[in-house]
GROMACS .gro file of C-alpha atoms in nm:
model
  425
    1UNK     CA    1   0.000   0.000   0.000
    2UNK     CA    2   0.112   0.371  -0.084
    3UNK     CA    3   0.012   0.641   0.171
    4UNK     CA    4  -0.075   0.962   0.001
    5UNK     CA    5  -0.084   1.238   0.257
    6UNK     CA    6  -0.325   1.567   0.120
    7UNK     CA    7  -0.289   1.892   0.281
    8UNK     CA    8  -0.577   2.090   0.116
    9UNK     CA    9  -0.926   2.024  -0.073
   10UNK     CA   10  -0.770   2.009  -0.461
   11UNK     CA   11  -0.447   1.892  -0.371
   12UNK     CA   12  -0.447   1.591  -0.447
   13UNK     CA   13  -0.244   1.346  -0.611
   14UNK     CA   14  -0.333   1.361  -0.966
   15UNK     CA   15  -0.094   1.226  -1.284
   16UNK     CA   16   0.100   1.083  -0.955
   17UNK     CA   17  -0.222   0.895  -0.860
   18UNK     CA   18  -0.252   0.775  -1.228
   19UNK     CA   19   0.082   0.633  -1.324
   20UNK     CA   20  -0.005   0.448  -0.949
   21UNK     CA   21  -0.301   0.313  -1.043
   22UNK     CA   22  -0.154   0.221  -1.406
   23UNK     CA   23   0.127   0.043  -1.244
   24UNK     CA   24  -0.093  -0.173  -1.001
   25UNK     CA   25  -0.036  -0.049  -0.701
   26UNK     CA   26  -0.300   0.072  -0.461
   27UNK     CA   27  -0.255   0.356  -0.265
   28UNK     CA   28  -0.503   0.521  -0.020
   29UNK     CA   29  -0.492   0.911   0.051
   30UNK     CA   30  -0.501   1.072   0.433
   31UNK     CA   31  -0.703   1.397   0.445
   32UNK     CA   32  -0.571   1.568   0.630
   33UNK     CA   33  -0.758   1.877   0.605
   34UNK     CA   34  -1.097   1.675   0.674
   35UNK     CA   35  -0.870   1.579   1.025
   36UNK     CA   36  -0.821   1.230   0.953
   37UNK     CA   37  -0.506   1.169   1.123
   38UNK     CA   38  -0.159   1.055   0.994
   39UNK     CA   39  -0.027   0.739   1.002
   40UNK     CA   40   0.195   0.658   1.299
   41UNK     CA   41   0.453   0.422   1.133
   42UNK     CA   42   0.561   0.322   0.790
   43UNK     CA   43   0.522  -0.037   0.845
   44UNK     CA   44   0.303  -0.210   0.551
   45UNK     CA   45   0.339   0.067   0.350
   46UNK     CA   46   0.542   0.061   0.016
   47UNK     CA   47   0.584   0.444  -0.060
   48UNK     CA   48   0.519   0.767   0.131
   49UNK     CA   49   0.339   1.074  -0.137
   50UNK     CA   50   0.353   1.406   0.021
   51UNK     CA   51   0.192   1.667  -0.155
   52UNK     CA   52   0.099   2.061  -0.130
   53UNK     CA   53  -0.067   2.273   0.052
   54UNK     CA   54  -0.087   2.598   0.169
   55UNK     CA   55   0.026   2.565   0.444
   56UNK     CA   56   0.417   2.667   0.545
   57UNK     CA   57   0.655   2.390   0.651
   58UNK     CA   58   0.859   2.615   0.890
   59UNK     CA   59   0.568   2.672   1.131
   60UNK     CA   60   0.313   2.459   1.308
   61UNK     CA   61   0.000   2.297   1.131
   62UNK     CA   62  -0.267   2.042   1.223
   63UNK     CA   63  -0.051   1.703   1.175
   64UNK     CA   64   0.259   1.853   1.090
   65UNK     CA   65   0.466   1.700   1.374
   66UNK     CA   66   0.274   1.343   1.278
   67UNK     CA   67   0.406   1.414   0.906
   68UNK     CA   68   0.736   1.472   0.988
   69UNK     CA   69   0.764   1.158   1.192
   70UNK     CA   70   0.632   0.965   0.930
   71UNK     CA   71   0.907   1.158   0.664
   72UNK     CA   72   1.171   1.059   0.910
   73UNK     CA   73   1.057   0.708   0.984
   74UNK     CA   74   1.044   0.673   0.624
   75UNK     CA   75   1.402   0.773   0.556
   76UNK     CA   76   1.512   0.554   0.808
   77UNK     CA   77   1.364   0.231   0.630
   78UNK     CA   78   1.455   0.362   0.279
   79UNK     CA   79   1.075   0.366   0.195
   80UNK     CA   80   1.020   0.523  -0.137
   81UNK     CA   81   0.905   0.899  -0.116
   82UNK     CA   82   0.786   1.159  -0.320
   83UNK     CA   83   0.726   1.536  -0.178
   84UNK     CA   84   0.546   1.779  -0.384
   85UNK     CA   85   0.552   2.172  -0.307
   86UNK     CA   86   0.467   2.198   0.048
   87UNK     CA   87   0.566   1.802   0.064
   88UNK     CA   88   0.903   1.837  -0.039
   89UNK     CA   89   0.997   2.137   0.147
   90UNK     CA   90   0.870   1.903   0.474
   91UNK     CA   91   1.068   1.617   0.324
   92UNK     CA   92   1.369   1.879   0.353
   93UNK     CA   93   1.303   1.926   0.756
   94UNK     CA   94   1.246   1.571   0.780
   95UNK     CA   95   1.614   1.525   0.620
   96UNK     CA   96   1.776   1.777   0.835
   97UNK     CA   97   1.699   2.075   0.668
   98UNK     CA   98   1.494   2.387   0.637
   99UNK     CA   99   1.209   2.485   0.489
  100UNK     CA  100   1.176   2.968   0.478
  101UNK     CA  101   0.993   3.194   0.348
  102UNK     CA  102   1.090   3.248  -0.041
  103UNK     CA  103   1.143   3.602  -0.211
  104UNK     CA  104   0.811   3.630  -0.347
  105UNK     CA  105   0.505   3.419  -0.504
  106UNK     CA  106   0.605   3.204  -0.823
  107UNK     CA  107   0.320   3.140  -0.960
  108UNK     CA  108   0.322   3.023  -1.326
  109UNK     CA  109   0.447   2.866  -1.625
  110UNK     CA  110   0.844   2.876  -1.625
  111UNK     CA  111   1.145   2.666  -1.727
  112UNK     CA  112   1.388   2.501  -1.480
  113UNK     CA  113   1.661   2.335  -1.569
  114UNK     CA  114   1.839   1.988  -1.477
  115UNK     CA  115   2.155   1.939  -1.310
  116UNK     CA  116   2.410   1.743  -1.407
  117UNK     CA  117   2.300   1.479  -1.109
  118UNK     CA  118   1.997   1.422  -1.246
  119UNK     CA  119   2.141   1.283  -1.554
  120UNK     CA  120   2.191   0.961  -1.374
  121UNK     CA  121   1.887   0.958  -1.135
  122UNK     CA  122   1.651   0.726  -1.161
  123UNK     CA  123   1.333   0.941  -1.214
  124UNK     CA  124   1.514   1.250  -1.357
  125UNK     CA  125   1.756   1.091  -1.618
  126UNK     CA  126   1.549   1.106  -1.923
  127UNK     CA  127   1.386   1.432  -1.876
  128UNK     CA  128   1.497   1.752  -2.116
  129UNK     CA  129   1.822   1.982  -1.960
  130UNK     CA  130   1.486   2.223  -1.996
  131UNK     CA  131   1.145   2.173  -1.860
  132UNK     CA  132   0.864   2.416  -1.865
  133UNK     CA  133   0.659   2.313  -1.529
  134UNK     CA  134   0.382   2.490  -1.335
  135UNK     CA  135   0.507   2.702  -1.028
  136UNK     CA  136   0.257   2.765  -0.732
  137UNK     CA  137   0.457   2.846  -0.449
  138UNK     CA  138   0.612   3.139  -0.225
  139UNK     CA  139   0.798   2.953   0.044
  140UNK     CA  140   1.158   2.722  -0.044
  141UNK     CA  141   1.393   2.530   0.165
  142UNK     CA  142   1.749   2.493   0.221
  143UNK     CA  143   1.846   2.116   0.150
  144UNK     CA  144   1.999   1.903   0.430
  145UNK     CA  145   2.345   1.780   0.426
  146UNK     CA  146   2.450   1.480   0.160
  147UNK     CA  147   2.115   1.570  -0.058
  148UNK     CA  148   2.122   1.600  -0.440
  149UNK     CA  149   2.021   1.893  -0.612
  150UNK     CA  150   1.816   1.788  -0.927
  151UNK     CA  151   1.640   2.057  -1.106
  152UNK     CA  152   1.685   2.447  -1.068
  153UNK     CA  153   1.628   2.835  -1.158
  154UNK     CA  154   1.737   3.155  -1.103
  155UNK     CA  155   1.483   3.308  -0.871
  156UNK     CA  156   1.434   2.951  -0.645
  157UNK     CA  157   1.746   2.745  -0.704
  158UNK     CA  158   1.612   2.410  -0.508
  159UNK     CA  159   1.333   2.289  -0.737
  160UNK     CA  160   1.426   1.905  -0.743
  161UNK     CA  161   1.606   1.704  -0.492
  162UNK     CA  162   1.705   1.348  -0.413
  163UNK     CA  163   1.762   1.247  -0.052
  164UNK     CA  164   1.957   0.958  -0.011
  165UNK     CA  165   1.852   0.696  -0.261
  166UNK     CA  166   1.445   0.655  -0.244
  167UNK     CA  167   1.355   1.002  -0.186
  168UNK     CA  168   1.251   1.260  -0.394
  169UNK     CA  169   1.149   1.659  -0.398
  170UNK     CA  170   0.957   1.865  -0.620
  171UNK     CA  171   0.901   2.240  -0.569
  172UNK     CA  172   0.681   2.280  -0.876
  173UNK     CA  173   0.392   2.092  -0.996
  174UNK     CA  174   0.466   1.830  -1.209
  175UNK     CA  175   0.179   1.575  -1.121
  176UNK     CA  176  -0.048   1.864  -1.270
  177UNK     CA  177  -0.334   1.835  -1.528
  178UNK     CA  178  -0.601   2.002  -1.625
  179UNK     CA  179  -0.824   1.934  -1.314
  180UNK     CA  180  -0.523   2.058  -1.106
  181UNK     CA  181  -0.518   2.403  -1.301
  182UNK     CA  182  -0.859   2.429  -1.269
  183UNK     CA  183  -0.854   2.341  -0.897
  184UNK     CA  184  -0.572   2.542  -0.845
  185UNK     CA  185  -0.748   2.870  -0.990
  186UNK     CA  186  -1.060   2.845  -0.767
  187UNK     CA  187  -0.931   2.785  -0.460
  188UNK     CA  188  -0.606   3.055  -0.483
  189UNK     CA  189  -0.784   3.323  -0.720
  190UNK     CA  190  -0.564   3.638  -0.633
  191UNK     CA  191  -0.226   3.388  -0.689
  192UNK     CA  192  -0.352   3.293  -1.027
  193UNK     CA  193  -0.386   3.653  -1.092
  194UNK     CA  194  -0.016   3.687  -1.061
  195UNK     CA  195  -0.001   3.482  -1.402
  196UNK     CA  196  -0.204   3.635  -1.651
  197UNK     CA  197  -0.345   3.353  -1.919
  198UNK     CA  198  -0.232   3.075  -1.671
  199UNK     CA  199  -0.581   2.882  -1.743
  200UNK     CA  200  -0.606   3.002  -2.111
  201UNK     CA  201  -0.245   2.865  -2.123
  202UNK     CA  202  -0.311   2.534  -1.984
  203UNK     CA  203  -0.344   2.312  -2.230
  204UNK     CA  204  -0.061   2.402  -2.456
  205UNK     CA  205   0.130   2.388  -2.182
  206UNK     CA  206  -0.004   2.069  -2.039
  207UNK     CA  207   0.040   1.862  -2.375
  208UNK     CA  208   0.430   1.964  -2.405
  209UNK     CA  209   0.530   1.866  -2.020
  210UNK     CA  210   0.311   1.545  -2.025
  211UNK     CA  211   0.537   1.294  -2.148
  212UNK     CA  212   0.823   1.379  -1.918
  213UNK     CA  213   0.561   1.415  -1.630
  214UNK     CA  214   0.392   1.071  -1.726
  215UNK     CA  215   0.759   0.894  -1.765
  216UNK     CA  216   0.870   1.068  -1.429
  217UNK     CA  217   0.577   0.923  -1.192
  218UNK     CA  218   0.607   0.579  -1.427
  219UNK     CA  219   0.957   0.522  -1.340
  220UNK     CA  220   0.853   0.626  -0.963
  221UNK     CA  221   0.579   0.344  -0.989
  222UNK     CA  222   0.838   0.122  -1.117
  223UNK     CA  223   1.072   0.189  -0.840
  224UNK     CA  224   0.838   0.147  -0.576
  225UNK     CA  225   0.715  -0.159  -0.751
  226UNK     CA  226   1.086  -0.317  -0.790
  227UNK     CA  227   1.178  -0.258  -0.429
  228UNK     CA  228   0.854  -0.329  -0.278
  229UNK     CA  229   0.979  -0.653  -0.087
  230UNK     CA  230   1.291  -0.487  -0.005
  231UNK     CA  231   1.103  -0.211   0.137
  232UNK     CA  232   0.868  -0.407   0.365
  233UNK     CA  233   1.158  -0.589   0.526
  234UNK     CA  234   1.335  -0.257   0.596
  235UNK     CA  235   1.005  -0.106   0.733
  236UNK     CA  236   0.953  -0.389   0.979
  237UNK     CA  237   1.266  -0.398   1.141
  238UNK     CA  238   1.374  -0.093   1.152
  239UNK     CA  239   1.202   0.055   1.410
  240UNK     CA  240   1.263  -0.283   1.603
  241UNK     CA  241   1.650  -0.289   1.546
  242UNK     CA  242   1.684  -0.070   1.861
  243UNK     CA  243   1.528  -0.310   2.099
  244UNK     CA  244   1.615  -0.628   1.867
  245UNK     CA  245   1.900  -0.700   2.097
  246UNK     CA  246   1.739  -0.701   2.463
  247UNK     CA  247   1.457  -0.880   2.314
  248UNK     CA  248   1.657  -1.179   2.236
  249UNK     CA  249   1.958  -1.147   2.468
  250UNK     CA  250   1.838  -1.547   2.535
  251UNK     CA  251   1.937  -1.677   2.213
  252UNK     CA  252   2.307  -1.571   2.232
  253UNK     CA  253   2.449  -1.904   2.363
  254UNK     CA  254   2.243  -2.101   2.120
  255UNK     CA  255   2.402  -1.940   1.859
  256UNK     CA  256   2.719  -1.999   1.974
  257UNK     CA  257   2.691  -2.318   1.983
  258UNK     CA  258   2.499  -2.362   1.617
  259UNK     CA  259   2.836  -2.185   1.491
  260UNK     CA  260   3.031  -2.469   1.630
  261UNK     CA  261   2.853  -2.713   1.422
  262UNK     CA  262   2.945  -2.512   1.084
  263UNK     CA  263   3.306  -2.648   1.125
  264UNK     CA  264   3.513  -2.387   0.996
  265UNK     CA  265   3.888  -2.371   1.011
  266UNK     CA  266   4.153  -2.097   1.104
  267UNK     CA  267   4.199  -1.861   0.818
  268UNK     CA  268   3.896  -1.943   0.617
  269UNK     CA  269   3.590  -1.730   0.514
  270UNK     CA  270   3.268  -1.679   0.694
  271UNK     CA  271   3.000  -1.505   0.584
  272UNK     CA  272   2.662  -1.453   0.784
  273UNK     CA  273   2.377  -1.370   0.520
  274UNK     CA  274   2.046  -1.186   0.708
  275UNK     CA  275   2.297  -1.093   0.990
  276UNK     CA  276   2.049  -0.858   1.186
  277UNK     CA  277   2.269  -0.750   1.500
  278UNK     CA  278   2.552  -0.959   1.435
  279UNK     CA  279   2.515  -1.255   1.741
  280UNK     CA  280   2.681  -1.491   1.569
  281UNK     CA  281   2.962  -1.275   1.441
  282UNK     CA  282   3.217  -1.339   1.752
  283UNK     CA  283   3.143  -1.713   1.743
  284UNK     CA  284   3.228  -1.678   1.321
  285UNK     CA  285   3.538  -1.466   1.449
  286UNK     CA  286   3.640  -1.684   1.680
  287UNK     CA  287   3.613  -1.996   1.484
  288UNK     CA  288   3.829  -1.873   1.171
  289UNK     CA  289   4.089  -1.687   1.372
  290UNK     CA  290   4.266  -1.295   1.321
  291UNK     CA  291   4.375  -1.483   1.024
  292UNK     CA  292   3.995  -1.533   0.851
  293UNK     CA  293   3.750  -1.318   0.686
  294UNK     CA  294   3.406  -1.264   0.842
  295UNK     CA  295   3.126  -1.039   0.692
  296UNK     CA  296   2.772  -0.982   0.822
  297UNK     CA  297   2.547  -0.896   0.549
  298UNK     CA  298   2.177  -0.738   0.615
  299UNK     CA  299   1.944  -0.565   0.428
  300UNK     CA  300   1.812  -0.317   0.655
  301UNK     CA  301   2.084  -0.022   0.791
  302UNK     CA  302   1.932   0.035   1.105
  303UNK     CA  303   2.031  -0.361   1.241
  304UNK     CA  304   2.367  -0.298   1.095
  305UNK     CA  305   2.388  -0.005   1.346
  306UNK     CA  306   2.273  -0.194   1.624
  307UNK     CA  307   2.514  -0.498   1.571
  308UNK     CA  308   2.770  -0.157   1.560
  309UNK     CA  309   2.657  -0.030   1.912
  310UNK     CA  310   2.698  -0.346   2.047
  311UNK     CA  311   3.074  -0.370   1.893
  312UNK     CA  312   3.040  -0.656   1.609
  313UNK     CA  313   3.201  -0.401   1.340
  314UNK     CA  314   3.544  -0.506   1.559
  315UNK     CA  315   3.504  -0.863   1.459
  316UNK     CA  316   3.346  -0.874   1.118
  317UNK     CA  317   3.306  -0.625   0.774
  318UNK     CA  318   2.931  -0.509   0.819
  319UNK     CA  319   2.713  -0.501   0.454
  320UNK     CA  320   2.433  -0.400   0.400
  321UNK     CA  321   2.311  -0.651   0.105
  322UNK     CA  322   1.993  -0.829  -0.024
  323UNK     CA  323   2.019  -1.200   0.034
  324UNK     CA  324   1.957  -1.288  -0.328
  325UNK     CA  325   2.200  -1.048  -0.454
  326UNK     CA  326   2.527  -1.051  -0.268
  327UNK     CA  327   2.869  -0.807  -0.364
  328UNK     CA  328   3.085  -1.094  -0.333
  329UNK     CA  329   3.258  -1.284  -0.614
  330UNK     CA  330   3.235  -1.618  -0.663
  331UNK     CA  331   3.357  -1.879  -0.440
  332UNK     CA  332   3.450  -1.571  -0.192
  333UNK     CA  333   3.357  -1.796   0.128
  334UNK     CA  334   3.382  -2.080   0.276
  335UNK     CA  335   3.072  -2.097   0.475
  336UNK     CA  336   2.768  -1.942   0.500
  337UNK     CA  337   2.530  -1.911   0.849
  338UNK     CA  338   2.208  -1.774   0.792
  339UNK     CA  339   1.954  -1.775   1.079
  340UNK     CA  340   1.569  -1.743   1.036
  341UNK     CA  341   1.610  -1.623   0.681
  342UNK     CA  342   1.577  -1.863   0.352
  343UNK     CA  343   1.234  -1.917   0.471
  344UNK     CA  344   1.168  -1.545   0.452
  345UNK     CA  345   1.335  -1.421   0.112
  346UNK     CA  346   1.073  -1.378  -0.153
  347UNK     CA  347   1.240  -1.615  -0.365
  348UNK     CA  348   1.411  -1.871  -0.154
  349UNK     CA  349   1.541  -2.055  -0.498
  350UNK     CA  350   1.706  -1.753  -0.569
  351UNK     CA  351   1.872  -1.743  -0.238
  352UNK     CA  352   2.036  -2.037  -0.208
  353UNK     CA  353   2.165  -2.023  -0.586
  354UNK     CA  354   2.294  -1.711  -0.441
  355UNK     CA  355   2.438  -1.856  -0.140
  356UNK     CA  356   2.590  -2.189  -0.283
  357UNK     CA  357   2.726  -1.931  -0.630
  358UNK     CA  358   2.951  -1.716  -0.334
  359UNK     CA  359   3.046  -2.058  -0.154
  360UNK     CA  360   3.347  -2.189  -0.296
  361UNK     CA  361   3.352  -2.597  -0.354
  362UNK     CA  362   3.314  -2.773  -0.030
  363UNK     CA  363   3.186  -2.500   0.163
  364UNK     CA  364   2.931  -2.530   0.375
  365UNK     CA  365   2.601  -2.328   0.478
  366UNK     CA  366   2.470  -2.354   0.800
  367UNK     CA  367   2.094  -2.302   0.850
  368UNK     CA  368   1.967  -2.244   1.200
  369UNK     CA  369   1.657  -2.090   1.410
  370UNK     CA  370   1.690  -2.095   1.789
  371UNK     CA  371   1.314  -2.254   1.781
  372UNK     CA  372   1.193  -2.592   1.655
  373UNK     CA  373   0.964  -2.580   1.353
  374UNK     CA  374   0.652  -2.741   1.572
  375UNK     CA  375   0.774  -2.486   1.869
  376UNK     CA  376   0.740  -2.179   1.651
  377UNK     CA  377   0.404  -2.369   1.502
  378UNK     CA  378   0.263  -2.330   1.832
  379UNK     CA  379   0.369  -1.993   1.900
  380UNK     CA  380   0.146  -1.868   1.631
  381UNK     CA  381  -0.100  -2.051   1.668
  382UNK     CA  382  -0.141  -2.275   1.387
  383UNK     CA  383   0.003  -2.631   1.298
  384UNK     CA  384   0.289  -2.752   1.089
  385UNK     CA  385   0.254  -2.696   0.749
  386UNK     CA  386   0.348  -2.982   0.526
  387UNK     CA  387   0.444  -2.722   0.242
  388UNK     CA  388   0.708  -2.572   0.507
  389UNK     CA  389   1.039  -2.542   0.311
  390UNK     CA  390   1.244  -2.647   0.603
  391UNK     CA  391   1.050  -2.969   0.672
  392UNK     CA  392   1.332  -3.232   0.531
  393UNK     CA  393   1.134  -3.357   0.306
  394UNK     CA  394   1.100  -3.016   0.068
  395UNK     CA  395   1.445  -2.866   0.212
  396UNK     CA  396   1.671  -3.139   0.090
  397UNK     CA  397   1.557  -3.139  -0.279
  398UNK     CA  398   1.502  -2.708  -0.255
  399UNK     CA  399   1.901  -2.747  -0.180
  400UNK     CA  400   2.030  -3.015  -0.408
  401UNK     CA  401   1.854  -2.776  -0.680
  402UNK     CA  402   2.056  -2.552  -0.606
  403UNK     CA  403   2.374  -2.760  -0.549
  404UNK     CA  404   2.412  -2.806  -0.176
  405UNK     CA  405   2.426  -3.175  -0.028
  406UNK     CA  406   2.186  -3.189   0.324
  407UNK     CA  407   2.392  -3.344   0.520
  408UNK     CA  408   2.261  -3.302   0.897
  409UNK     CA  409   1.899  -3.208   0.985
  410UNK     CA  410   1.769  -3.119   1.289
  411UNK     CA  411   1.436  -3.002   1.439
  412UNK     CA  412   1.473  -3.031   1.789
  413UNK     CA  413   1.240  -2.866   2.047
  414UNK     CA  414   1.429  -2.567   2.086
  415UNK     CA  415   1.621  -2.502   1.764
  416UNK     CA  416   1.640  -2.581   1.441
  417UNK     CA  417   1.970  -2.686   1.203
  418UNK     CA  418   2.036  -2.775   0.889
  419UNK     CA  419   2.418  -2.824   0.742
  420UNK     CA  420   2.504  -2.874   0.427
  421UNK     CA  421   2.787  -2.902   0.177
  422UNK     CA  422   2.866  -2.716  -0.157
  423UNK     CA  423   2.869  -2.980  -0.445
  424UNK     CA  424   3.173  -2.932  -0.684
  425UNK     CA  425   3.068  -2.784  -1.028
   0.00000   0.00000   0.00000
C-alpha cells in the first residue's frame, strides 16, 4: 500500500495517482484537512506521497509533527518517497533541513533546468536539460546535508532534490493536469492573478510537459514496484533494530553453539547472510581466527547499526546486502550461516543459488533458528505446514537444486539446524 498524505481540498495526487493506479499499485490518501489523522509508522506501507498545501513547513499545522515523523521514519527504512511543493519542502526538515519563506510568489508557467546529477537519477535521467513546469509556491527550503540537487532556476534554485537513494522533492507541480489548473485557480484566485493567461495557457502547456511528467511518476511506480519486498523488510525492522537485541539477549548461547557445528577452520571465510545484530559474528570470528574473513550482510541499515553499538564491526566487515544479490565474487567464502532467513526471502530458490554461487567448492552453509519448527508452530497458533520449506522432506531437494548436499537435519524442540555441503561444479 502507498500512503498519500493531502494537505488541502484540490491537492491531491493527480498524474501521480494515475501512473499508481496504471502500475498496479494501490494507494489510499489521508485527508488531512478533513482531520483524519496521519499514520503513525511506515510499516506495511510501500511508498510515502507528500503533496501541497498551503500551508508553510517552517511553522506549526494540524498534523505537521505526525508528518514529519512519518518523513523521518520513512528515511530511516529507505521507503520510497515523493514530496510535492509543500511536501518536499517538509521532506527537507524531515532530512535535516529547512524549509523559509521564499522572495516572493512564483506562480506560473516557467522553465527550470536539470543538473548534471539528475542525468543519472533514476526518475530524472530522461527528462529535457529544460522543462517548462507549473510554479505555485512562495515559500523554499534549504536542502539538508549529503542531498542532491536535481532541477533548478534563477529566482528559487532548489526545485528538485534526491535524498539519499528513495527520496525525492519537487518544488513545482509536475503531477499537474487540467483538473489541477482548474482546482488550483478556484481555490487561490488572487495567486492565479499573478499569471495572466495561466488557465487560457493550460493546455498548450499541459500537452508539451506530459510525457516527461507521465515517464517521471512511471519510473517512480516502477521503483516502488521493484523494491517493494525490499522495502517491507526494511520497514519492519527498523524501528525494532533498537530493541532487537534485549529482546533476544536469550538466544546468544544457542548461537554460539549452532556456529560450532558449521566447522570452519583458522583462516577461512565466513559469511553470515540476514545478519540482523551480528550474534553470531564473535562465534564466526572466533572460529576462523585474526587470520579469517568474516562479513555480516543485512538488508536493513538500522540492524547494521545496532550490531555496531553493540561492537560486532570489531570482529566482522558489516554489509548492507539483499540475500539474493550478494557483492561478493564467486567462491569468496567458505561458509555461509544464515539464521531465520531462507524461509523469509521472496524467492528462496534464488537465495540459495545465491548462497551456494559465493560458496566456494566444499563450503558449507549452515541453516539455524533458535526454535523448533513445531515450537514456533505453536507460537502462532497454527500447525505444521506440510508445504514448510524447512520440513526435510522439501528442504533437501530445494538445496540439491541448487547444489548443496543436506547433510545433517535437525528439528529439535528448541532449535532448528540444517548443514550442508557445496557440491563441486
Amino acid at each position: 500500500m502507498i500512503q498519500v498524505v493531502e494537505h488541502a481540498r484540490g491537492e491531491g495526487p493527480y498524474a501521480v495517482g494515475a501512473a499508481l493506479a496504471a502500475a498496479g499499485l494501490p494507494y489510499r490518501i489521508c485527508r488531512t484537512w478533513a482531520g483524519e489523522p496521519v499514520p503513525d509508522s511506515v510499516e506495511g506501507l510501500a511508498g510515502l506521497v507528500v503533496m501541497g498545501g498551503p500551508m508553510a513547513a517552517y511553522e506549526d499545522f494540524p498534523g505537521r509533527s505526525a508528518e514529519l515523523a512519518l518523513l523521518v521514519a520513512a528515511l530511516e527504512a529507505e521507503v520510497p518517497v515523493l514530496g510535492v511543493c509543500l511536501g518536499a519542502q517538509l521532506l527537507a526538515v524531515a532530512a535535516g533541513g529547512a524549509g523559509r519563506p521564499g522572495s516572493g510568489t512564483q506562480v506560473g508557467w516557467s522553465d527550470v533546468r536539470m543538473t548534471p546529477a539528475a542525468t543519472s537519477d533514476p526518475l530524472f535521467a530522461a527528462v529535457p536539460e529544460r522543462l517548462r513546469v507549473l510554479h505555485w509556491h512562495s515559500d523554499t527550503m534549504d536542502l539538508p546535508a549529503g542531498a542532491t540537487l536535481l532541477a533548478s532556476c534563477e529566482r528559487y534554485p532548489v526545485q528538485a532534490f534526491r535524498v539519499g537513494g528513495s527520496a525525492w522533492g519537487m518544488q513545482f507541480h509536475l503531477e499537474a493536469d487540467k483538473a489541477t489548473v482548474d482546482a488550483f485557480v478556484a481555490a487561490f484566485p488572487e495567486e492565479a492573478a499573478i499569471a495572466p493567461g495561466l488557465l487560457e495557457s493550460a493546455p498548450i502547456e499541459l500537452a508539451a510537459v506530459a510525457p516527461h511528467r507521465d515517464g517521471v511518476f512511471e519510473r517512480f511506480a516502477a521503483f516502488v514496484a521493484d523494491r517493494a519486498e525490499q522495502t517491507a523488510t526494511r520497514a519492519f525492522f527498523t524501528h525494532r533494530a533498537a530493541t532487537w537485541e534485549e529482546r533476544f539477549a536469550a538466544d546468544g548461547p544457542r548461537y554460539t553453539a549452532a556456529v560450532e557445528r558449521i566447522g570452519l577452520r583458522p583462516g577461512q571465510r565466513a559469511l553470515d547472510v540476514g545478519c540482523g545484530t551480528g550474534r553470531a559474528l564473535p562465534a564466526l570470528r572466533a572460529q576462523v581466527g585474526d587470520e579469517g574473513v568474516v562479513l555480516g550482510a543485512d538488508l536493513t541499515p538500522a540492524m547494521l547499526t545496532a550490531a555496531r553499538r553493540e561492537g560486532r564491526a570489531e570482529v566482522a566487515l558489516l554489509l548492507v546486502a539483499d540475500a539474493t544479490r550478494l557483492p561478493l565474487a564467486t567462491g569468496a567464502v567458505d561458509g555461509i550461516f544464515s539464521a531465520g532467513l531462507v524461509d523469509h526471502v521472496p524467492d528462496p530458490a534464488a537465495a540459495l543459488r545465491e548462497w551456494a554461487r559465493v560458496t566456494a567448492p566444499g563450503g558449507v552453509l549452515l541453516l539455524f533458528h533458535p526454535s523448533g519448527r513445531a515450537e514456533r508452530a505453536a507460537r502462532h497458533g497454527r500447525p505444521l505446514d506440510p508445504a514448510d520449506l524447512l520440513a526435510e522432506e522439501n528442504l533437501r531437494p530445494a538445496l540439491r537444486a541448487a547444489d548443496w548436499d543436506l547433510v545433517h537435519y535437525e528439528d529439535a524442540t528448541h532449535h532448528f539446524l540444517a548443514r550442508a555441503v557445496r557440491l563441486h561444479p
